[in-house]
Tab-separated table of C-alpha atoms in Angstrom:
chain	number	residue	atom	x	y	z
A	1	MET	CA	54.730	0.166	8.720
A	2	ALA	CA	54.229	-3.958	8.450
A	3	GLY	CA	56.128	-6.515	9.313
A	4	GLY	CA	59.868	-5.787	10.723
A	5	SER	CA	60.519	-6.199	14.480
A	6	SER	CA	60.456	-3.471	17.283
A	7	ARG	CA	63.498	-2.899	18.381
A	8	THR	CA	63.392	0.871	17.784
A	9	ALA	CA	59.879	1.261	19.299
A	10	VAL	CA	60.825	-0.738	22.193
A	11	ASN	CA	64.327	1.241	22.756
A	12	ARG	CA	62.749	4.392	22.384
A	13	LEU	CA	59.673	3.498	24.928
A	14	MET	CA	61.864	2.149	27.528
A	15	LYS	CA	63.747	5.524	27.473
A	16	GLU	CA	61.256	7.489	27.781
A	17	TYR	CA	59.928	5.676	31.268
A	18	LYS	CA	63.294	5.565	32.668
A	19	GLN	CA	63.028	10.231	32.260
A	20	LEU	CA	59.841	9.937	33.362
A	21	THR	CA	60.352	7.633	36.431
A	22	SER	CA	63.649	9.695	37.413
A	23	GLN	CA	62.638	13.042	36.941
A	24	GLY	CA	59.064	13.227	36.975
A	25	ALA	CA	56.892	14.902	35.316
A	26	PRO	CA	56.399	18.742	35.257
A	27	ASP	CA	54.850	19.678	39.156
A	28	GLY	CA	53.820	16.259	39.724
A	29	MET	CA	50.956	16.328	37.143
A	30	PHE	CA	51.054	13.204	35.887
A	31	THR	CA	52.416	9.813	35.454
A	32	ALA	CA	53.446	7.342	33.326
A	33	GLY	CA	54.275	3.727	32.773
A	34	PRO	CA	53.887	0.495	31.387
A	35	VAL	CA	51.085	-1.683	32.485
A	36	THR	CA	53.449	-4.661	33.158
A	37	GLU	CA	57.154	-4.748	32.315
A	38	SER	CA	56.013	-7.600	30.188
A	39	ASP	CA	54.509	-5.690	27.686
A	40	MET	CA	56.256	-2.068	26.504
A	41	PHE	CA	53.104	-1.575	23.992
A	42	THR	CA	50.206	-0.766	26.634
A	43	TRP	CA	50.724	2.096	28.825
A	44	GLU	CA	48.634	3.783	31.693
A	45	ALA	CA	48.630	7.849	32.869
A	46	LEU	CA	47.164	8.726	36.237
A	47	ILE	CA	45.949	12.702	35.167
A	48	MET	CA	45.527	15.493	37.923
A	49	GLY	CA	42.949	17.877	36.880
A	50	PRO	CA	44.982	20.930	36.576
A	51	LYS	CA	43.967	24.001	39.481
A	52	ASP	CA	41.313	26.157	38.433
A	53	THR	CA	39.789	24.069	36.391
A	54	PRO	CA	35.875	21.711	37.011
A	55	PHE	CA	38.709	19.142	36.489
A	56	GLU	CA	40.626	20.036	39.928
A	57	GLY	CA	40.993	17.642	42.406
A	58	GLY	CA	40.509	14.588	39.881
A	59	VAL	CA	42.681	11.625	39.271
A	60	PHE	CA	42.076	10.794	35.498
A	61	SER	CA	43.575	7.280	34.374
A	62	ALA	CA	44.029	7.167	30.385
A	63	LYS	CA	45.334	4.180	28.347
A	64	LEU	CA	48.288	4.759	25.835
A	65	THR	CA	48.652	1.941	22.707
A	66	PHE	CA	51.194	2.681	20.825
A	67	PRO	CA	51.660	1.134	17.693
A	68	HIS	CA	54.452	-1.590	16.468
A	69	ASP	CA	56.546	1.205	14.087
A	70	TYR	CA	56.463	3.994	17.390
A	71	PRO	CA	57.946	6.810	17.107
A	72	LEU	CA	57.550	7.051	13.679
A	73	SER	CA	53.535	6.909	13.958
A	74	PRO	CA	51.549	7.776	17.202
A	75	PHE	CA	49.898	6.309	19.327
A	76	LYS	CA	46.205	6.671	21.251
A	77	MET	CA	45.227	7.957	23.695
A	78	LYS	CA	41.776	6.621	25.703
A	79	PHE	CA	40.425	8.359	29.155
A	80	GLU	CA	39.305	5.382	30.989
A	81	PRO	CA	36.040	5.741	32.635
A	82	PRO	CA	36.203	8.203	29.563
A	83	LEU	CA	35.224	12.638	30.696
A	84	PHE	CA	32.515	14.689	29.583
A	85	HIS	CA	35.038	17.504	27.133
A	86	PRO	CA	34.352	18.815	23.930
A	87	ASN	CA	38.045	16.972	22.901
A	88	ILE	CA	37.694	13.753	23.568
A	89	TYR	CA	34.548	11.191	22.028
A	90	PRO	CA	32.261	9.786	24.636
A	91	ASP	CA	34.162	6.471	24.798
A	92	GLY	CA	37.461	7.815	25.805
A	93	ASN	CA	39.619	8.787	23.344
A	94	VAL	CA	41.244	11.917	23.086
A	95	CYS	CA	41.180	14.075	19.501
A	96	ILE	CA	44.253	16.344	19.374
A	97	SER	CA	46.494	17.800	17.043
A	98	ILE	CA	49.480	16.230	18.373
A	99	LEU	CA	48.632	13.081	17.944
A	100	HIS	CA	47.782	13.419	14.276
A	101	ALA	CA	50.620	13.151	12.237
A	102	PRO	CA	50.944	15.774	9.453
A	103	GLY	CA	48.148	14.963	6.450
A	104	ASP	CA	45.430	13.122	8.357
A	105	ASP	CA	43.442	15.998	8.468
A	106	PRO	CA	42.164	16.842	5.374
A	107	THR	CA	39.955	19.875	6.783
A	108	MET	CA	43.053	21.677	7.860
A	109	TYR	CA	41.138	22.877	9.872
A	110	GLU	CA	44.326	22.198	12.690
A	111	SER	CA	47.136	23.047	10.608
A	112	ALA	CA	48.051	25.402	12.359
A	113	SER	CA	49.012	23.943	15.207
A	114	GLU	CA	51.106	21.074	16.577
A	115	ARG	CA	51.235	17.229	14.929
A	116	TRP	CA	53.019	14.223	16.096
A	117	SER	CA	56.282	13.690	14.682
A	118	PRO	CA	58.903	11.641	15.750
A	119	VAL	CA	60.133	14.751	17.896
A	120	GLN	CA	57.256	14.714	19.870
A	121	SER	CA	57.052	12.566	23.181
A	122	VAL	CA	54.536	10.331	26.015
A	123	GLU	CA	55.120	13.239	28.287
A	124	LYS	CA	54.732	16.327	25.804
A	125	VAL	CA	51.640	14.928	24.641
A	126	ILE	CA	50.377	14.571	28.061
A	127	LEU	CA	51.145	18.083	28.610
A	128	SER	CA	49.625	18.625	25.875
A	129	VAL	CA	46.350	17.263	26.892
A	130	ILE	CA	46.271	18.475	30.421
A	131	SER	CA	46.136	21.954	28.873
A	132	MET	CA	43.340	21.463	26.240
A	133	LEU	CA	41.586	19.721	29.423
A	134	ALA	CA	41.849	23.382	30.510
A	135	GLU	CA	41.129	24.884	27.368
A	136	PRO	CA	39.175	22.724	24.842
A	137	ASN	CA	39.569	23.013	21.362
A	138	LEU	CA	36.288	23.922	19.909
A	139	GLU	CA	37.106	23.620	16.042
A	140	SER	CA	37.747	20.545	16.130
A	141	GLY	CA	35.118	18.969	18.908
A	142	ALA	CA	35.002	14.691	19.177
A	143	ASN	CA	32.177	15.093	21.466
A	144	ILE	CA	29.357	17.031	19.543
A	145	ASP	CA	26.948	17.151	22.818
A	146	CYS	CA	29.209	18.987	24.984
A	147	CYS	CA	30.897	21.316	22.509
A	148	LYS	CA	27.195	22.806	22.488
A	149	LEU	CA	26.858	22.137	25.847
A	150	TYR	CA	30.257	24.502	26.826
A	151	ARG	CA	29.353	27.064	23.838
A	152	ASP	CA	26.156	27.834	25.100
A	153	ASN	CA	25.616	27.344	29.124
A	154	LYS	CA	29.820	27.258	30.226
A	155	LEU	CA	28.880	26.600	33.317
A	156	GLU	CA	26.390	23.877	32.934
A	157	TYR	CA	29.102	22.016	31.195
A	158	GLU	CA	31.135	23.577	34.455
A	159	ARG	CA	28.670	21.908	36.778
A	160	ILE	CA	28.763	18.118	35.015
A	161	VAL	CA	31.773	18.400	35.151
A	162	ARG	CA	32.050	19.387	38.763
A	163	GLN	CA	29.823	16.779	39.936
A	164	SER	CA	31.341	13.781	37.933
A	165	VAL	CA	34.857	14.310	39.649
A	166	LYS	CA	33.197	13.959	43.053
A	167	GLU	CA	31.548	10.757	41.939
A	168	GLN	CA	34.510	9.677	40.809
A	169	LEU	CA	35.931	10.228	43.783
A	170	GLY	CA	33.335	8.605	45.710
A	171	LEU	CA	31.825	12.161	47.285
B	1	MET	CA	7.070	14.752	-26.332
B	2	LYS	CA	6.396	15.065	-22.910
B	3	THR	CA	6.691	11.501	-20.524
B	4	THR	CA	4.246	11.003	-18.172
B	5	GLY	CA	5.593	10.885	-14.348
B	6	LEU	CA	8.350	12.320	-14.273
B	7	PRO	CA	8.889	16.452	-13.254
B	8	ASP	CA	9.182	18.333	-16.493
B	9	VAL	CA	12.470	19.125	-17.651
B	10	GLU	CA	13.206	22.657	-18.827
B	11	ASP	CA	14.645	21.541	-22.244
B	12	GLY	CA	17.918	23.863	-22.568
B	13	GLY	CA	19.368	21.584	-25.370
B	14	PRO	CA	22.472	19.323	-24.388
B	15	PRO	CA	23.608	20.001	-20.528
B	16	GLN	CA	26.574	22.037	-20.089
B	17	TYR	CA	29.036	20.424	-18.433
B	18	ALA	CA	31.822	22.727	-16.446
B	19	THR	CA	34.843	22.104	-18.311
B	20	THR	CA	38.047	20.850	-16.086
B	21	ASN	CA	41.164	22.215	-17.136
B	22	ASP	CA	44.009	19.353	-15.824
B	23	PHE	CA	46.563	22.306	-15.184
B	24	GLU	CA	43.874	24.354	-12.647
B	25	PRO	CA	45.272	23.965	-9.822
B	26	LEU	CA	43.728	21.596	-7.126
B	27	THR	CA	42.277	22.737	-3.921
B	28	PRO	CA	44.508	21.383	-0.853
B	29	ILE	CA	41.729	19.240	-0.230
B	30	GLN	CA	41.634	17.614	-4.070
B	31	SER	CA	45.437	16.675	-4.331
B	32	PHE	CA	45.363	15.517	-0.661
B	33	GLU	CA	42.384	13.136	-1.846
B	34	MET	CA	45.403	12.107	-5.000
B	35	ASN	CA	48.309	11.910	-2.409
B	36	GLN	CA	46.650	9.812	-0.085
B	37	SER	CA	45.506	7.465	-3.615
B	38	LEU	CA	48.706	7.877	-5.287
B	39	LEU	CA	50.117	6.628	-1.828
B	40	GLU	CA	48.542	4.048	-1.221
B	41	ASP	CA	48.678	2.757	-5.374
B	42	ALA	CA	52.208	3.024	-4.373
B	43	ILE	CA	52.663	1.392	-1.561
B	44	PRO	CA	51.847	-2.667	-1.762
B	45	ASP	CA	54.465	-4.686	-3.505
B	46	ARG	CA	57.184	-1.930	-4.480
B	47	PRO	CA	60.281	-2.334	-2.195
B	48	LEU	CA	61.489	0.696	-0.319
B	49	ILE	CA	64.625	0.684	-2.891
B	50	ALA	CA	65.387	-1.619	-5.816
B	51	PRO	CA	67.871	-3.055	-7.388
B	52	LEU	CA	69.529	-0.931	-9.974
B	53	ALA	CA	67.365	-1.209	-13.097
B	54	PRO	CA	68.585	-0.833	-16.349
B	55	MET	CA	68.240	2.527	-18.411
B	56	ALA	CA	65.981	0.571	-21.356
B	57	VAL	CA	63.326	-0.295	-18.756
B	58	LEU	CA	63.077	3.394	-18.329
B	59	ARG	CA	63.148	4.275	-21.355
B	60	ALA	CA	59.910	2.028	-21.984
B	61	GLU	CA	58.360	3.382	-20.182
B	62	TYR	CA	58.344	6.796	-22.262
B	63	GLU	CA	58.593	4.832	-25.719
B	64	GLY	CA	54.703	5.473	-26.361
B	65	GLY	CA	54.037	8.554	-25.260
B	66	SER	CA	56.930	12.187	-24.902
B	67	GLN	CA	59.266	11.620	-26.568
B	68	VAL	CA	61.408	14.480	-25.163
B	69	PHE	CA	61.504	11.986	-21.965
B	70	VAL	CA	63.282	9.394	-24.526
B	71	LYS	CA	65.179	11.204	-25.703
B	72	GLN	CA	66.460	12.604	-22.413
B	73	ILE	CA	67.165	8.973	-21.601
B	74	ASP	CA	68.951	8.601	-24.326
B	75	TRP	CA	71.245	11.038	-23.293
B	76	LEU	CA	71.798	9.739	-19.842
B	77	THR	CA	72.568	5.905	-21.514
B	78	GLU	CA	75.135	7.509	-23.873
B	79	HIS	CA	76.640	10.041	-21.157
B	80	GLY	CA	77.537	7.376	-18.899
B	81	TYR	CA	74.884	6.485	-16.972
B	82	ALA	CA	74.048	2.612	-16.987
B	83	GLY	CA	70.424	2.621	-14.522
B	84	ILE	CA	67.654	3.508	-12.288
B	85	ARG	CA	67.761	2.821	-8.963
B	86	ARG	CA	63.922	2.683	-7.785
B	87	THR	CA	62.652	4.249	-4.216
B	88	ARG	CA	59.208	4.069	-3.061
B	89	GLY	CA	56.764	7.469	-3.751
B	90	ASP	CA	55.638	7.756	0.169
B	91	GLY	CA	57.118	10.842	0.299
B	92	ASP	CA	60.101	9.878	1.611
B	93	CYS	CA	62.007	9.193	-1.695
B	94	PHE	CA	64.539	12.359	-1.355
B	95	TYR	CA	65.983	10.655	1.885
B	96	ARG	CA	65.973	7.761	1.212
B	97	SER	CA	68.122	8.008	-1.861
B	98	LEU	CA	70.522	10.150	-0.818
B	99	ALA	CA	71.142	8.116	2.061
B	100	PHE	CA	71.686	5.227	-0.138
B	101	ALA	CA	73.760	6.459	-2.342
B	102	TRP	CA	76.170	8.485	-0.041
B	103	ILE	CA	76.618	5.646	1.356
B	104	GLU	CA	77.063	3.336	-1.891
B	105	ARG	CA	79.158	5.892	-2.253
B	106	MET	CA	81.691	5.573	0.823
B	107	LEU	CA	81.424	2.121	0.030
B	108	GLN	CA	82.576	2.191	-3.727
B	109	ALA	CA	85.265	4.715	-2.612
B	110	LYS	CA	89.173	4.646	-3.895
B	111	ASP	CA	90.105	5.746	-0.051
B	112	ALA	CA	86.660	3.722	2.087
B	113	PRO	CA	88.779	4.493	5.705
B	114	LEU	CA	88.921	8.396	4.652
B	115	ALA	CA	85.091	8.395	2.757
B	116	VAL	CA	83.378	6.865	6.500
B	117	THR	CA	85.550	9.140	8.614
B	118	SER	CA	84.485	12.294	6.447
B	119	ALA	CA	81.273	10.908	7.358
B	120	ILE	CA	81.368	10.114	10.679
B	121	SER	CA	82.083	13.265	11.775
B	122	ALA	CA	80.378	15.378	9.551
B	123	LEU	CA	77.704	13.414	11.933
B	124	GLU	CA	79.276	13.417	15.242
B	125	ALA	CA	79.046	17.386	14.625
B	126	SER	CA	75.469	16.530	13.347
B	127	GLN	CA	74.467	16.415	17.383
B	128	PRO	CA	74.967	19.357	18.863
B	129	LEU	CA	72.789	20.778	15.606
B	130	LEU	CA	69.975	18.715	16.616
B	131	GLU	CA	70.606	19.609	20.195
B	132	ALA	CA	70.547	23.448	20.010
B	133	ALA	CA	67.317	23.169	17.239
B	134	GLY	CA	65.642	21.879	20.520
B	135	PHE	CA	65.555	18.208	19.641
B	136	GLN	CA	66.430	16.389	22.923
B	137	PRO	CA	69.510	13.236	22.548
B	138	LEU	CA	66.304	11.356	23.471
B	139	VAL	CA	63.933	11.558	20.499
B	140	PHE	CA	66.985	11.005	18.334
B	141	GLU	CA	69.890	9.648	19.906
B	142	ASP	CA	68.366	5.764	18.292
B	143	PHE	CA	67.965	6.999	14.865
B	144	TYR	CA	71.646	8.694	14.857
B	145	ASP	CA	72.943	5.264	16.294
B	146	CYS	CA	71.479	3.275	13.534
B	147	LEU	CA	72.496	4.805	10.618
B	148	VAL	CA	76.518	5.747	11.819
B	149	ALA	CA	76.447	1.622	13.284
B	150	LEU	CA	75.323	0.931	9.025
B	151	ILE	CA	78.327	3.020	8.635
B	152	LYS	CA	81.354	1.916	10.228
B	153	GLN	CA	80.165	-0.931	8.730
B	154	ILE	CA	82.186	-0.079	5.744
B	155	ILE	CA	84.897	-0.446	7.685
B	156	ALA	CA	85.084	-2.778	11.049
B	157	PRO	CA	82.785	-5.744	11.004
B	158	SER	CA	79.579	-5.473	13.099
B	159	GLY	CA	78.890	-8.103	15.819
B	160	ASP	CA	77.776	-11.040	13.157
B	161	GLY	CA	81.300	-10.461	12.539
B	162	ARG	CA	80.498	-9.182	8.637
B	163	LEU	CA	81.274	-5.732	6.492
B	164	LEU	CA	78.705	-3.984	4.972
B	165	THR	CA	78.402	-4.882	1.212
B	166	PRO	CA	76.766	-4.007	-1.649
B	167	ALA	CA	74.234	-6.664	-1.052
B	168	THR	CA	73.974	-5.791	2.487
B	169	LEU	CA	73.126	-2.225	2.317
B	170	LEU	CA	69.731	-2.779	-0.365
B	171	GLU	CA	68.324	-4.981	2.640
B	172	ALA	CA	69.328	-2.504	5.264
B	173	PHE	CA	67.284	-0.166	3.389
B	174	ASN	CA	64.764	-2.688	2.725
B	175	SER	CA	64.435	-3.182	6.274
B	176	PRO	CA	61.628	-0.698	7.513
B	177	GLU	CA	63.045	-0.459	10.737
B	178	THR	CA	66.678	1.019	9.680
B	179	SER	CA	65.264	2.449	5.781
B	180	ASN	CA	62.769	4.576	8.176
B	181	SER	CA	65.059	5.411	11.151
B	182	ILE	CA	67.784	6.571	8.720
B	183	VAL	CA	65.493	8.723	7.098
B	184	VAL	CA	63.863	10.405	9.934
B	185	TYR	CA	67.483	11.518	11.061
B	186	LEU	CA	67.968	12.584	7.871
B	187	ARG	CA	64.827	14.847	8.668
B	188	LEU	CA	65.915	16.405	11.692
B	189	LEU	CA	68.989	17.209	10.864
B	190	THR	CA	67.427	19.281	7.565
B	191	SER	CA	65.426	20.911	10.031
B	192	ALA	CA	67.989	21.544	12.916
B	193	GLN	CA	70.091	22.922	9.803
B	194	ILE	CA	66.922	24.842	8.722
B	195	ARG	CA	66.258	26.420	12.335
B	196	ALA	CA	70.067	26.973	12.782
B	197	ASP	CA	70.310	29.258	9.994
B	198	PRO	CA	67.321	30.603	9.816
B	199	ASP	CA	68.324	34.295	7.412
B	200	ALA	CA	69.907	31.493	4.943
B	201	TYR	CA	66.225	30.048	4.655
B	202	ALA	CA	63.334	32.249	5.591
B	203	GLY	CA	62.761	33.862	2.332
B	204	PHE	CA	62.257	30.000	1.188
B	205	LEU	CA	59.553	28.548	2.727
B	206	MET	CA	56.359	28.179	1.094
B	207	HIS	CA	53.758	25.941	1.784
B	208	PRO	CA	54.511	23.386	-1.077
B	209	GLU	CA	49.988	23.252	-1.865
B	210	ILE	CA	48.917	27.290	-0.909
B	211	GLY	CA	52.602	28.357	-1.725
B	212	GLU	CA	52.754	31.477	0.401
B	213	PRO	CA	55.050	32.050	2.873
B	214	MET	CA	54.885	29.853	6.338
B	215	GLU	CA	56.989	30.775	9.616
B	216	LEU	CA	59.957	28.902	9.911
B	217	ARG	CA	58.902	26.714	12.803
B	218	ASP	CA	55.517	25.444	11.605
B	219	PHE	CA	57.335	25.194	8.249
B	220	CYS	CA	60.086	22.583	9.402
B	221	GLU	CA	57.568	20.605	11.856
B	222	SER	CA	54.326	20.329	8.657
B	223	PHE	CA	56.864	19.925	5.460
B	224	VAL	CA	60.760	18.707	7.036
B	225	GLU	CA	60.540	16.598	10.292
B	226	ALA	CA	57.148	14.792	9.270
B	227	VAL	CA	57.763	11.288	7.686
B	228	GLY	CA	56.223	11.773	4.037
B	229	LYS	CA	56.659	15.066	3.039
B	230	GLU	CA	58.157	15.443	-0.277
B	231	ALA	CA	61.897	17.439	0.304
B	232	ASP	CA	62.252	20.870	-2.182
B	233	HIS	CA	65.032	23.051	-2.659
B	234	VAL	CA	65.361	24.115	0.237
B	235	GLN	CA	65.060	21.282	1.788
B	236	MET	CA	68.181	20.022	-0.238
B	237	THR	CA	70.276	22.515	0.502
B	238	ALA	CA	69.921	22.491	3.848
B	239	LEU	CA	70.968	18.916	4.193
B	240	THR	CA	73.216	18.813	1.916
B	241	ARG	CA	74.916	21.164	3.695
B	242	ALA	CA	74.670	19.504	7.178
B	243	LEU	CA	75.959	15.969	6.144
B	244	ARG	CA	78.566	18.347	3.881
B	245	VAL	CA	78.466	16.131	0.635
B	246	ASN	CA	78.328	16.833	-3.251
B	247	ILE	CA	74.799	15.562	-5.126
B	248	LYS	CA	73.872	16.690	-8.556
B	249	VAL	CA	70.498	15.802	-9.532
B	250	ALA	CA	69.362	15.137	-13.530
B	251	TYR	CA	65.674	16.948	-14.228
B	252	LEU	CA	64.027	14.815	-16.275
B	253	ASP	CA	60.795	17.017	-16.832
B	254	GLY	CA	60.314	16.561	-20.395
B	255	HIS	CA	61.685	20.428	-20.528
B	256	VAL	CA	63.575	21.016	-23.877
B	257	HIS	CA	66.555	22.250	-21.861
B	258	GLY	CA	69.040	24.168	-25.355
B	259	HIS	CA	69.110	21.099	-27.054
B	260	GLU	CA	66.612	19.160	-27.058
B	261	GLY	CA	66.903	16.250	-25.654
B	262	ASN	CA	69.563	17.162	-23.317
B	263	VAL	CA	69.433	17.120	-19.639
B	264	SER	CA	70.157	19.324	-16.717
B	265	PHE	CA	71.829	19.121	-14.037
B	266	VAL	CA	71.422	21.134	-10.594
B	267	GLU	CA	74.246	20.694	-8.300
B	268	PHE	CA	74.624	21.227	-4.048
B	269	ASN	CA	77.953	21.693	-3.794
B	270	ASP	CA	79.055	21.168	-0.500
B	271	ALA	CA	81.902	18.985	0.353
B	272	GLU	CA	85.135	21.236	-0.236
B	273	GLU	CA	87.896	17.857	-1.175
B	274	ALA	CA	85.343	15.254	-1.316
B	275	ALA	CA	86.555	11.593	-0.572
B	276	ILE	CA	83.704	10.286	-2.895
B	277	ASP	CA	82.112	11.003	-5.380
B	278	PRO	CA	78.815	13.762	-5.844
B	279	VAL	CA	76.066	11.305	-5.530
B	280	ILE	CA	73.534	11.731	-8.321
B	281	LEU	CA	69.895	11.244	-8.478
B	282	LEU	CA	66.525	10.938	-10.299
B	283	TYR	CA	64.208	13.479	-10.666
B	284	ARG	CA	61.218	13.029	-12.025
B	285	PRO	CA	57.880	15.499	-10.952
B	286	GLY	CA	57.215	14.563	-7.997
B	287	HIS	CA	59.589	11.792	-6.770
B	288	TYR	CA	63.187	11.266	-6.711
B	289	ASP	CA	65.069	7.840	-7.738
B	290	VAL	CA	69.246	7.255	-7.503
B	291	LEU	CA	71.429	7.179	-11.346
B	292	GLY	CA	73.406	4.580	-10.863
B	293	GLN	CA	77.002	4.787	-13.151
B	294	ARG	CA	78.868	2.046	-15.159
B	295	SER	CA	79.645	-0.815	-14.156
B	296	GLU	CA	78.581	0.187	-10.398
B	297	GLU	CA	77.351	-3.536	-10.160
B	298	PRO	CA	75.786	-6.010	-12.535
B	299	LEU	CA	71.972	-5.033	-13.359
B	300	ASP	CA	68.603	-6.523	-12.708
B	301	VAL	CA	67.911	-7.341	-15.354
B	302	GLY	CA	65.043	-9.828	-14.648
B	303	LEU	CA	62.336	-7.215	-12.559
């Protein structure tokens, strides 16, 4: 939606930020907020690698970029540096149905899953991404090599992920 | 005769092409693509909602085509409908048309304070309904405030000391931020109303393209809450009930109803003692606009 001010978007982002800082995320699984107070449209999220997954022990940084008509349109989420995961593009961008508006997906693979609408929020999306880390969705893959490896040799996939988590922690 | 250098071709007479039957249902992908291109065509320069244009302008569009449409338009003109207010064909046209015409009716009401108070009380009652449906106040209160502030401005001047007029109402509905906030609130309200009364709606929740029954939650998320998804009978029933408003929809569909050229109206009556006249919308296949009655405002003849 071109033009117009973005008062609604800023209001909404302020409220989400306040709620996240006052209540915190469930089980302290992530933190998120604007990178600088002067720009509400760019956030950074830090996500703990979920337990009992090869990501356990890691802390992953993602950039959230909000459009000026948020929450009518979804935001974008990009892991920096990229994560090796079937649903994350090699450049780090996350491919998940909750960040797509209904109708964005002519293949209809995602028709039964949760889609973006203004009732979603940063918190709900990040919680979905966390469960995606634990359980990849091979039907809508973003990293084809990773999808293949996950399907054909899950142990090797897990080894690579664990190795990258260790490297990230400097071990 | 044979052309050298080219492979042999079996001569089976003129090529046979599969004929496309226009009435064959489109595959989901075809209809997706068609919708996308229609949407993109519709978007560039059309206002979200336009000034009232005389019926003659609508008639001119059909004069070279279906005579049933022309007769139906003449019938509407004879029955006191003076103009059409077009809304952009972006899938939100029902919600936007209804919201605009509803607030316009309050402006025109003999007892405007009563009309405003009834509307506000229906909207106040809607907040707990949304919470009961599982929406956090965080996700809807900005949209709610936007709609309520506009309605209150009919009787109480806003910050700049001005009351709402037909011109500033039109202006507000052409500001994407205000207009879309109102559309979203009405969508959430529609969804909450359906979720609150599953027995009343469950049997009617069909996938609009495939025509198969859908789960209530899936239907609400995909075809009610989602911006750009057109409203059908279920959504219209739920929303008029939640807003306690009476609406009449004139079906300009080119079908013959009894007498050729008559227009049939579908009514949704949810207000017992209405402070405002019914909202009147015009339906043409796939689209809703607002239908205006005589002497409501000067017509925009220039276009």
